[in-house]
Short mmCIF file of C-alpha atoms in Angstrom, two decimals:
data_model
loop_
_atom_site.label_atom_id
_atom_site.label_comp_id
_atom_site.label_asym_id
_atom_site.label_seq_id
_atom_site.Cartn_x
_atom_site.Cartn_y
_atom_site.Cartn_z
CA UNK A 1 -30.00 3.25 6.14
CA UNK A 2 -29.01 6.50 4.56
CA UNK A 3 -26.41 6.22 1.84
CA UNK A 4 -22.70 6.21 2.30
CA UNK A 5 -20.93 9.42 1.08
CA UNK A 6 -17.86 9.23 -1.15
CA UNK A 7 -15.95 12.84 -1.74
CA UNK A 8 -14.23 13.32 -4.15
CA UNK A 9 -14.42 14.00 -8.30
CA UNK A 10 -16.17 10.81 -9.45
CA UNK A 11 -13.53 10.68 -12.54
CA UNK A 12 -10.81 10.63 -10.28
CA UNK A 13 -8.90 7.05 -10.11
CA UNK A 14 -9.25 6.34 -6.37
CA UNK A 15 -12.80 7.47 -6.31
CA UNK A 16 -13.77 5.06 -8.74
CA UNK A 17 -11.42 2.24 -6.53
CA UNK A 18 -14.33 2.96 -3.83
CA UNK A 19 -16.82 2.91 -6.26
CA UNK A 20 -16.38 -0.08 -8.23
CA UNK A 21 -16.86 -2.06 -4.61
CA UNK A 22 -19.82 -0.48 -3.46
CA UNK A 23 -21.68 -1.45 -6.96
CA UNK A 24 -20.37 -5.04 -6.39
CA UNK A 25 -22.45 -5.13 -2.95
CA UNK A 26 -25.24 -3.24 -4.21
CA UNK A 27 -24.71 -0.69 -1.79
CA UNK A 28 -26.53 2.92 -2.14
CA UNK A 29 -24.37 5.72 -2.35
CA UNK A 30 -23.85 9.81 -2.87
CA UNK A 31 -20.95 10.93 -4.58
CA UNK A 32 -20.23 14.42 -3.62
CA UNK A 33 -17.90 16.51 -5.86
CA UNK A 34 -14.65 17.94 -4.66
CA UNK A 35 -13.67 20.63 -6.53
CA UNK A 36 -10.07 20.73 -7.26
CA UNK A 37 -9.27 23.29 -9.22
CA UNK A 38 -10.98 25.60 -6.72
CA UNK A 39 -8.44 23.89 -3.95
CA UNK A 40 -11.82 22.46 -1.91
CA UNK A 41 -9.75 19.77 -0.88
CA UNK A 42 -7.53 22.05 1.13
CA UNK A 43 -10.40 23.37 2.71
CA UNK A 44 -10.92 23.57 6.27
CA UNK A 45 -13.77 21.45 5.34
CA UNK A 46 -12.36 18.28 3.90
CA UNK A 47 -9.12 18.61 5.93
CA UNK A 48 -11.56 17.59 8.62
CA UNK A 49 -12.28 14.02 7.02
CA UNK A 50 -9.02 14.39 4.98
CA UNK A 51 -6.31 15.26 7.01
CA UNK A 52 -3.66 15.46 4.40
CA UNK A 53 -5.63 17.15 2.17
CA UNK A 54 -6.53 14.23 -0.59
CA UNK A 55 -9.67 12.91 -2.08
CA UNK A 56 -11.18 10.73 -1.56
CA UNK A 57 -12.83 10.89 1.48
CA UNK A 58 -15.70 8.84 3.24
CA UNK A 59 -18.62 9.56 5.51
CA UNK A 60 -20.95 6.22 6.86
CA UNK A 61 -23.04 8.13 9.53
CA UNK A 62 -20.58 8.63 12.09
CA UNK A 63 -17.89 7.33 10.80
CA UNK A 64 -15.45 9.21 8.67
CA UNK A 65 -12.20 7.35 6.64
CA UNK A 66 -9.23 8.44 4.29
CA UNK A 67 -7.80 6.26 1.64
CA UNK A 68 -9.41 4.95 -0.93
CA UNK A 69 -8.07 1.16 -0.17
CA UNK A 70 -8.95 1.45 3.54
CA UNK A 71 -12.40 2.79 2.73
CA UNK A 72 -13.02 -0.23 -0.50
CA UNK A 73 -12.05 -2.82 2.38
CA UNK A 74 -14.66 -1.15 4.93
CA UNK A 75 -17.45 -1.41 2.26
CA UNK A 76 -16.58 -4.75 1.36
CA UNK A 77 -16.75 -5.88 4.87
CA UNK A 78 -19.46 -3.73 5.71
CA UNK A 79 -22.15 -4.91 2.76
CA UNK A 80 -20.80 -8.01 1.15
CA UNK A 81 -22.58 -10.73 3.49
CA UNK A 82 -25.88 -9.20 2.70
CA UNK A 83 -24.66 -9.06 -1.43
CA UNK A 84 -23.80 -12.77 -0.80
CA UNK A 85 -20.03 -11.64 -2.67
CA UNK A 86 -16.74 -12.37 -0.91
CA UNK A 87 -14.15 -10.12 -2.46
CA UNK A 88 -11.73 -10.20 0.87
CA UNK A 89 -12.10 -13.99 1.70
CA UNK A 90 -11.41 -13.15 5.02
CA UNK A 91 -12.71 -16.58 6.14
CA UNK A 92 -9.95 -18.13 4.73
CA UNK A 93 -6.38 -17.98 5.63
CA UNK A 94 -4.82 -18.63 2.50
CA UNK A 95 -7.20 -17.08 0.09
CA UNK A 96 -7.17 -13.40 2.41
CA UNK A 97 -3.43 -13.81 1.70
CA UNK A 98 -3.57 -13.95 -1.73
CA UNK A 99 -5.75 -11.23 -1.79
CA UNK A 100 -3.64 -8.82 0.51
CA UNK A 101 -0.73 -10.02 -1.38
CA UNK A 102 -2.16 -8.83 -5.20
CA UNK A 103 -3.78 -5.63 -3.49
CA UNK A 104 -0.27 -4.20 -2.11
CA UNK A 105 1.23 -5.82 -5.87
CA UNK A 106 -1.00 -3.41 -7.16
CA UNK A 107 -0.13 -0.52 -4.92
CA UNK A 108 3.67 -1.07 -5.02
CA UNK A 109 4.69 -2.05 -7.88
CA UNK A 110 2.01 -2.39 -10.89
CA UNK A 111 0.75 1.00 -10.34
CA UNK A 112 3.73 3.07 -10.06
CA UNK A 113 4.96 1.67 -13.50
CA UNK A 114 1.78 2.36 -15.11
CA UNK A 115 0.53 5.61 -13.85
CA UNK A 116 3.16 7.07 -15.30
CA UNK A 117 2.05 6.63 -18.62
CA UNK A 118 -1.56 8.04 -17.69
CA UNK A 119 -0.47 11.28 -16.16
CA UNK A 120 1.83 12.04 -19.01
CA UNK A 121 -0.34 10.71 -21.80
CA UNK A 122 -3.62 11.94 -20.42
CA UNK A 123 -3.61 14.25 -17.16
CA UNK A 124 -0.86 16.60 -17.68
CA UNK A 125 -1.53 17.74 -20.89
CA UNK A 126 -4.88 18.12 -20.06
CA UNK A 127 -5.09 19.66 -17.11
CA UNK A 128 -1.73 21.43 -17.27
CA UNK A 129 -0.99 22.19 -20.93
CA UNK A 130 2.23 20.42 -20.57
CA UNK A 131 3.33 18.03 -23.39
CA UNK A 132 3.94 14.28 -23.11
CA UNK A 133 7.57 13.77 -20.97
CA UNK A 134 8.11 10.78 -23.38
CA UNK A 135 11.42 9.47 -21.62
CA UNK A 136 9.37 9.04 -18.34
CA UNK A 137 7.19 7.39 -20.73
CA UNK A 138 9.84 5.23 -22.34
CA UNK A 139 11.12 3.93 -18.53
CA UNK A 140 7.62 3.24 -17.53
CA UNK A 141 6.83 1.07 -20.34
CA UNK A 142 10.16 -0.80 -19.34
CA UNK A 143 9.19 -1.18 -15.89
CA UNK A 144 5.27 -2.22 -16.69
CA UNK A 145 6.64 -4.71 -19.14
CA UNK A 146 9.01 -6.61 -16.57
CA UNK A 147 5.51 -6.70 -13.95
CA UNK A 148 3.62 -7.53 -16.84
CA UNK A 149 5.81 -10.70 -17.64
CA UNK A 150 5.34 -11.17 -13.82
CA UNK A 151 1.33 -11.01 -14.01
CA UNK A 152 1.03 -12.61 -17.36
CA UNK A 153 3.05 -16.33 -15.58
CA UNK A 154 0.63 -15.66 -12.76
CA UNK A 155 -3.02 -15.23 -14.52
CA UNK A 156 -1.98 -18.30 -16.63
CA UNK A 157 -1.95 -19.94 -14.03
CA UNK A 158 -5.11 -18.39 -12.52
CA UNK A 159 -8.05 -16.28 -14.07
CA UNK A 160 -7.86 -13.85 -11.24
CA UNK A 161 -4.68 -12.82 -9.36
CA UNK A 162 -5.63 -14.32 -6.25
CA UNK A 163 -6.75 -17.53 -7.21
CA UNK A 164 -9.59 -18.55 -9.30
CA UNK A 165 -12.24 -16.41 -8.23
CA UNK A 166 -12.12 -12.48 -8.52
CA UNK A 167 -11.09 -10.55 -5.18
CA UNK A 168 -10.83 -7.10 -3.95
CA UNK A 169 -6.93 -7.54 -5.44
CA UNK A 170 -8.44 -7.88 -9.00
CA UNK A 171 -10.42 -4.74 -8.47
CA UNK A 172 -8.38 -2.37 -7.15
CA UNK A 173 -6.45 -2.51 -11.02
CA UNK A 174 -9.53 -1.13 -12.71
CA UNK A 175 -9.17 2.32 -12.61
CA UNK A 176 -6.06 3.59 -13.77
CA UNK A 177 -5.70 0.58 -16.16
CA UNK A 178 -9.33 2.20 -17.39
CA UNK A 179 -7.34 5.22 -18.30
CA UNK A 180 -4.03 3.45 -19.72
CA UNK A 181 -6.46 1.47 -22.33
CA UNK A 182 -7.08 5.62 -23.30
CA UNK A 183 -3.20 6.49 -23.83
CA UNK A 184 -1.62 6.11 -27.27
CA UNK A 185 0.34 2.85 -25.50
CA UNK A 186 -3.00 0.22 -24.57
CA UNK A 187 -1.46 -1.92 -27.25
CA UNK A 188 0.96 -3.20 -24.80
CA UNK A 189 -1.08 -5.61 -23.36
CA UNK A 190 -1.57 -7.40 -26.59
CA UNK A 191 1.71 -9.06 -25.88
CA UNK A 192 0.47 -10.45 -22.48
CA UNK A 193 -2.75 -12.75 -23.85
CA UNK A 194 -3.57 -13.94 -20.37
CA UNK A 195 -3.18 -10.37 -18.92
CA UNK A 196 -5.65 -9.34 -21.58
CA UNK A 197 -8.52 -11.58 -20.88
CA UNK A 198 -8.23 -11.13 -17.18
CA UNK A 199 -8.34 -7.15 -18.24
CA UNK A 200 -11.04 -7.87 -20.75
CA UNK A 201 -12.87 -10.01 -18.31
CA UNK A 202 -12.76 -6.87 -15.11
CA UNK A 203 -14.05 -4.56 -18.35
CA UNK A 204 -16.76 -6.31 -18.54
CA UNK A 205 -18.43 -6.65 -15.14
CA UNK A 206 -21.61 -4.64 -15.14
CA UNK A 207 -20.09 -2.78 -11.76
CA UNK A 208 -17.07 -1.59 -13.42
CA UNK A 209 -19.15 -0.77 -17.21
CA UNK A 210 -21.35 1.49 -14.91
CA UNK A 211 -18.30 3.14 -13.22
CA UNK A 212 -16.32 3.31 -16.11
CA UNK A 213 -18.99 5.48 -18.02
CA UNK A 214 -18.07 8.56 -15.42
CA UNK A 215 -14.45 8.27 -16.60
CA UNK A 216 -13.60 9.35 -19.76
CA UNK A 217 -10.46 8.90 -21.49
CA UNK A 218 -10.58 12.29 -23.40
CA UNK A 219 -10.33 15.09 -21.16
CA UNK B 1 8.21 -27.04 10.60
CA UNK B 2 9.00 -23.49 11.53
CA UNK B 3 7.60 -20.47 9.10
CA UNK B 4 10.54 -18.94 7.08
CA UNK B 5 11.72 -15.49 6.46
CA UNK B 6 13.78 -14.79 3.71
CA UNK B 7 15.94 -11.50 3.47
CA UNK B 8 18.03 -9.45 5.30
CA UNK B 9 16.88 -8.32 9.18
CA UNK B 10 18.07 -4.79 8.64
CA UNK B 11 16.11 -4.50 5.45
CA UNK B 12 12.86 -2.59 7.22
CA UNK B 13 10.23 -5.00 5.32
CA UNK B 14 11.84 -7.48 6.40
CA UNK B 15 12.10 -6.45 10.02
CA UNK B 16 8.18 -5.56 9.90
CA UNK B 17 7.61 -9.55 9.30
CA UNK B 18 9.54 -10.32 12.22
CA UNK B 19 8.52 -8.14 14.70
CA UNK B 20 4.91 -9.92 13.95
CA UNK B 21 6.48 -13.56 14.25
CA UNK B 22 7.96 -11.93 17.84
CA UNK B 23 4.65 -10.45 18.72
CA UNK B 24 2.59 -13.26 18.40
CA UNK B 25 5.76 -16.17 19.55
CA UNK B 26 5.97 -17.96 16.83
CA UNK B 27 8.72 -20.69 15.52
CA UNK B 28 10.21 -18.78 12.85
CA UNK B 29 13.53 -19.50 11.09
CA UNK B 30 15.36 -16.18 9.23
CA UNK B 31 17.32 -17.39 6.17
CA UNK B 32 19.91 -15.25 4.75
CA UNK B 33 19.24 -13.13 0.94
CA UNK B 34 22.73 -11.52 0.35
CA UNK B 35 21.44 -8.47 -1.70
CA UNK B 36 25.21 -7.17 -2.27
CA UNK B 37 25.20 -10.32 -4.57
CA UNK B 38 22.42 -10.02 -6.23
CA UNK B 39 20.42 -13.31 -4.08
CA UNK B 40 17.45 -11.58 -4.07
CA UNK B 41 17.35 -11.88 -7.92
CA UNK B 42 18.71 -15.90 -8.11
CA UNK B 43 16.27 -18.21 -9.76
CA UNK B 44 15.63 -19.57 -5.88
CA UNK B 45 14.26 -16.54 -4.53
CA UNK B 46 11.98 -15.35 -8.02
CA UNK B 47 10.44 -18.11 -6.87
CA UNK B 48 9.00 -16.93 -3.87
CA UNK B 49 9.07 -12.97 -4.77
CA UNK B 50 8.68 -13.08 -8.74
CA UNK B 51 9.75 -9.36 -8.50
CA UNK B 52 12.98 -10.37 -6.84
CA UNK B 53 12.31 -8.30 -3.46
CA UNK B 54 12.85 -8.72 -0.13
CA UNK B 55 11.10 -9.78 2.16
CA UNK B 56 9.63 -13.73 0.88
CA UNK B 57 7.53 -15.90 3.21
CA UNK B 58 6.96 -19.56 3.87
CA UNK B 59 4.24 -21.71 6.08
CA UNK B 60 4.20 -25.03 4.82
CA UNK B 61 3.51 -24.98 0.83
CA UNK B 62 2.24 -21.53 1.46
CA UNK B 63 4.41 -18.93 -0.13
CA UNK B 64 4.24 -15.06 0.38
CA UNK B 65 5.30 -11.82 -0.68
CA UNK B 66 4.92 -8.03 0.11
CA UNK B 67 5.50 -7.62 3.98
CA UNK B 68 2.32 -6.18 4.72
CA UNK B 69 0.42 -9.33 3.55
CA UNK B 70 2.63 -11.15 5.24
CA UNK B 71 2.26 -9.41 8.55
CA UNK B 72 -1.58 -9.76 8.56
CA UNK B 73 -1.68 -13.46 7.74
CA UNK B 74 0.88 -14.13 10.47
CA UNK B 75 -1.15 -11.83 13.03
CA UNK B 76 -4.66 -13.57 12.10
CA UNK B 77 -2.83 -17.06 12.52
CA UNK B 78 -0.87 -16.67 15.38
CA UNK B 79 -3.34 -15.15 17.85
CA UNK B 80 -2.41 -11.81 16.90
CA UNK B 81 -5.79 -10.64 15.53
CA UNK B 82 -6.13 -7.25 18.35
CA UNK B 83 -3.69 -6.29 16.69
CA UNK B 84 -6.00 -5.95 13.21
CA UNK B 85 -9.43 -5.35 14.55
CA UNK B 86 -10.86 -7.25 11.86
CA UNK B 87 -13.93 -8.23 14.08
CA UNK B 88 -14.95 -4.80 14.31
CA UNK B 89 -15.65 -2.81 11.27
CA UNK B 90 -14.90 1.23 12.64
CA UNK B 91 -11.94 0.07 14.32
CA UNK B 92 -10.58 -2.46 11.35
CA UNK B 93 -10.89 0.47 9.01
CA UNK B 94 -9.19 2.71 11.60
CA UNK B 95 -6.47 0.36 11.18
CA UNK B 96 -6.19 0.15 7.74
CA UNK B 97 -6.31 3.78 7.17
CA UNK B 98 -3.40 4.48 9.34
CA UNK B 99 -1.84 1.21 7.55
CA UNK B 100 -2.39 3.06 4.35
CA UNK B 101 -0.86 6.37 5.50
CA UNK B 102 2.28 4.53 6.76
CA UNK B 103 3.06 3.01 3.51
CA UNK B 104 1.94 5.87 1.30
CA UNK B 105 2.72 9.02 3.37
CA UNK B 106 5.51 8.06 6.05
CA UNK B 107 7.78 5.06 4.44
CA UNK B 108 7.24 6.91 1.21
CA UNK B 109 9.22 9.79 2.80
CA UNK B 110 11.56 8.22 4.84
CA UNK B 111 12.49 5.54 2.22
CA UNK B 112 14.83 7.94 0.02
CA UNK B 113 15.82 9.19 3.31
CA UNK B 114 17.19 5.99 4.89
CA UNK B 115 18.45 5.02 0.97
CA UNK B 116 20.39 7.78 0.90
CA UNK B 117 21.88 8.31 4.26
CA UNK B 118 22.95 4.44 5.39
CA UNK B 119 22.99 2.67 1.79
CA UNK B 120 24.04 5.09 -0.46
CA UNK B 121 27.70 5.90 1.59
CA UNK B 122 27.66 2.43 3.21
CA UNK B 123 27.06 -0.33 0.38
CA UNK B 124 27.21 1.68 -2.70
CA UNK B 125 30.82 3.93 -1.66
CA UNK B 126 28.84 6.79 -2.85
CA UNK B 127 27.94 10.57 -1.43
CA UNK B 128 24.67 11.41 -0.15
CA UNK B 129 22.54 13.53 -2.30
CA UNK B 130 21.22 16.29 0.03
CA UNK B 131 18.82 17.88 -1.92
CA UNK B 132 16.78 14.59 -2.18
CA UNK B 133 17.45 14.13 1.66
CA UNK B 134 16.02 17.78 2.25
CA UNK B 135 12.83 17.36 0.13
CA UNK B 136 12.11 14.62 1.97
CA UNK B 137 12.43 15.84 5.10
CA UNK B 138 10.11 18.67 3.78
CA UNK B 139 7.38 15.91 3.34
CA UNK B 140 8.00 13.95 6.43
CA UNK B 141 7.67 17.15 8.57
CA UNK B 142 4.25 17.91 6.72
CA UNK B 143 3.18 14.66 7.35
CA UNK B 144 4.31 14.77 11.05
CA UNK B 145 2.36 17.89 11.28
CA UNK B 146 -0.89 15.52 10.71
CA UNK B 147 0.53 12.48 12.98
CA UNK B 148 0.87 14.96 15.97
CA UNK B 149 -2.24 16.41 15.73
CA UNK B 150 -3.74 12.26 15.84
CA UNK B 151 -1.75 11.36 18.29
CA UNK B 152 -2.96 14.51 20.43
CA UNK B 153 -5.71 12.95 20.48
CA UNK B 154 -5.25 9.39 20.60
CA UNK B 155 -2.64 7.29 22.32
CA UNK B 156 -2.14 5.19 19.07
CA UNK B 157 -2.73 5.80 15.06
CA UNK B 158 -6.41 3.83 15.24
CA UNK B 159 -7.25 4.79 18.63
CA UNK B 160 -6.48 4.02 21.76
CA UNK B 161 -5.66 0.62 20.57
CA UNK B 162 -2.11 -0.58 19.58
CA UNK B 163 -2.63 -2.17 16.16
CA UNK B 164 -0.72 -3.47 13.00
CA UNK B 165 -0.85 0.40 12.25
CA UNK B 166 1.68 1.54 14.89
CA UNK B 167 4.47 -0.77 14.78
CA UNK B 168 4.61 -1.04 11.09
CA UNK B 169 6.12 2.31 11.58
CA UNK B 170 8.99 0.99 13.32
CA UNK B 171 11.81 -0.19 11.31
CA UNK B 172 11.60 3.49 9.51
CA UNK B 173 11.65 5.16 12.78
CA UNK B 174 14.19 2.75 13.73
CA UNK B 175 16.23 4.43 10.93
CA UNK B 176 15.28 7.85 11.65
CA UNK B 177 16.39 7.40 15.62
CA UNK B 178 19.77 5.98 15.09
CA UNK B 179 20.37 8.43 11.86
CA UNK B 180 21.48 12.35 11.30
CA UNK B 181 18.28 13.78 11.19
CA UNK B 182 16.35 11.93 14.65
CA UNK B 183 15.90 15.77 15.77
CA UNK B 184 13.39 16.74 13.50
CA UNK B 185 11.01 14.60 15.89
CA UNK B 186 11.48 16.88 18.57
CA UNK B 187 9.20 19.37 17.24
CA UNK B 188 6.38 16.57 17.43
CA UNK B 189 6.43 15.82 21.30
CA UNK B 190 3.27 13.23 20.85
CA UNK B 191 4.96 11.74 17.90
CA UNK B 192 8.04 11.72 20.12
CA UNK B 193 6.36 9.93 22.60
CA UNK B 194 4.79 7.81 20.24
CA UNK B 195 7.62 6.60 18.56
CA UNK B 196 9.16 5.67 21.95
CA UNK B 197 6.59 3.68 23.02
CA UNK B 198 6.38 1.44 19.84
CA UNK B 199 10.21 0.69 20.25
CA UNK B 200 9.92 0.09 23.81
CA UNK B 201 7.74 -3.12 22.94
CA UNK B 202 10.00 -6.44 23.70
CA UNK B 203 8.85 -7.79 20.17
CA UNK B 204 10.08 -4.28 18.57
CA UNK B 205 13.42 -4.04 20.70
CA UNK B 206 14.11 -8.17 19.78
CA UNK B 207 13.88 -7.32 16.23
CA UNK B 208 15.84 -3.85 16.60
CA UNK B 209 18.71 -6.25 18.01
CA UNK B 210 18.93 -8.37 14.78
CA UNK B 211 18.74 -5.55 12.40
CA UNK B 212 21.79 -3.57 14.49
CA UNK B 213 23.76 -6.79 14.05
CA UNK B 214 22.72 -7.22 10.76
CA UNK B 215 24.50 -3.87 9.85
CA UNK B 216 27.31 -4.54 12.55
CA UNK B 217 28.47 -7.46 10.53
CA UNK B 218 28.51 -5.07 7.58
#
């Protein structure tokens, strides 16, 4: 089986969601640089697997996928019986509900209070020269606290958000938390023990050590 | 007992959970969140959506949130599962992609859009901002641009397969039909046509009823 193609910069946040799932099956994979600066995601190229022009993108053989969630959940369904891991529990009623249910948390509402803080902290500066916008800062850091308070009743509860075995929903957090624990403001999750070990536990799978080493958190 | 619904029917994540309970016929009972008093954020509903939102979901002791969760697990229970695909990888991921795209590309557009032109003046007693309505217009007609070309090729989003993927889109388009800017469609005719199909569905003209009375009785 030849191996699946991810495109897109391999530091880049929704790369890495795709990534951190297709170590956790074992899967073999290419990752195949887009080069951003140089607009090659507007290319005729990638608009051909991309259509609106975003990375990442996803070749398996024939078939070609957008979205970094969509593509994670194809991988996951595609390799995980042969990994013996079940990260969608789609065997289960209840437990694929939980899961779908922490996966669009994450989309909706986690990550657009804490991403945020990463783009102004880390990305813009860096790869704009701009300086910090600290008020956007200042009314993330409100927001992420009021999910955190959310996440922090749930995961005591619970050591992962869907119940008490790591999902696909756990996962899909790594990467721009990854880059938040590089910002100036990581020390907010000391006030959330509970969110902290779950965080600390994610750190320290061997898939997500092994991804995180091709994101670093000085640009 | 019947599932429960909890929120408003012309809130459009709420509307997307029904028109799955419609599609798939089953018992469902809709219970009231007054948002212009501040229900959705009452120590009742926290505790079935801890971040106060709309829509919340019951079966049994089973207790949702976020309406595209919600939608799935009522589509894989209730015989609904054509609808996701999940049997067969290509077209399950075809579905999730165009899943993904609604939620990040077209209800990310039209949101501000329907906020501002049927909240804003109708339960705040405030003015439409236009320039926020005109950017997003901008982005809905770029992301149009991509829908046509997709559905010049396919009858529906993931192929030619209605899925979960199409008629999520329909309480936005809903909005976009019966508001001031429907016309901007016309430039798509396959998105046109699209669109028209969806809301032609009994399931997706049932819930269209509720949410019209919904805002009737407002």
């Amino acid at each position: 089986m030849a191996p699946v193609k991810v495109f897109g910069p391999a530091m880049s946040t929704n790369v890495a969601r795709i990534l951190v799932c297709l170590e956790e099956v074992g899967a073999e994979y290419e990752v195949v640089n887009i080069d951003m600066q140089a607009k090659e995601h507007k290319s005729p190229e990638h608009l051909a697997r991309n259509p609106f022009g975003q990375i990442p993108a996803f070749q398996d053989g024939d078939i070609v996928l957008f979205e970094s969630r969509a593509i994670a959940k194809y991988v996951l369904r595609k390799f995980s019986k042969s990994a013996g891991v079940d990260l969608l529990r789609e065997g289960d009623l209840k437990e694929a509900a939980m899961v779908d249910v922490w996966t669009e948390v994450e989309a909706h509402t986690y990550n657009p209070a804490l991403s945020p803080v990463v783009y102004e902290c880390l990305i813009y500066p860096a790869m704009r020269g701009v300086p910090t916008n600290q008020k956007v800062v200042e009314e993330s850091l409100e927001k992420l606290k009021k999910v955190l308070d959310v996440y922090e009743a749930r995961l005591s509860k619970h050591d992962y958000l869907a119940g008490d075995f790591l999902s696909f929903a756990d996962l899909n957090h790594f990467p721009y938390t990854h880059y938040f624990m590089g910002t100036p403001h990581a020390s907010l999750f000391d006030a959330y023990p509970h969110v902290k070990a779950w965080w600390e536990r994610l750190a320290a799978r061997p898939s997500v050590k092994k991804i995180s080493a091709n994101m670093p958190l000085k640009f | 007992m019947a599932m429960k619904v909890y929120g408003p029917a012309a809130s459009t994540n709420v509307a997307r959970v029904l028109v799955c309970l419609e599609e798939v016929g089953l018992d469902y009972e809709l219970v009231p969140v007054d948002m212009t008093k501040g229900e959705h954020k009452s120590p009742a509903h926290v505790s079935r959506n801890p971040f106060g939102q709309v829509p919340a979901f019951q079966d049994g002791d089973l207790i949702l949130s976020e309406s595209r969760a919600i939608s799935k697990y009522i589509l894989r229970k209730g015989g609904g599962s054509h609808l996701l695909r999940e049997g067969n990888l290509s077209e399950a991921a075809m579905v999730d992609v165009w899943l993904e795209v609604e939620s990040g590309q077209f209800d990310s557009a039209m949101s501000p859009i329907v906020f501002q032109c049927f909240v804003v003046p109708m339960f705040m007693g405030g003015t439409t901002d236009m320039k926020v309505v005109e950017e997003n217009l901008e982005k809905l007609k770029k992301s149009l641009e991509v829908y046509e070309a997709r559905l010049s090729r396919f009858k529906y989003l993931a192929g030619d397969f209605v899925s979960l993927a199409d008629i999520s889109h329909f309480p936005m388009a809903h909005y976009l039909l019966v508001g001031p800017h429907a016309s901007v469609i016309d430039a798509y005719p396959h998105v046109k046509a699209w669109i028209a199909d969806i809301m032609s569905r009994p399931s997706v003209k049932k819930v269209t009823e509720l949410m019209e009375a919904a805002i009737r009785m407002n």
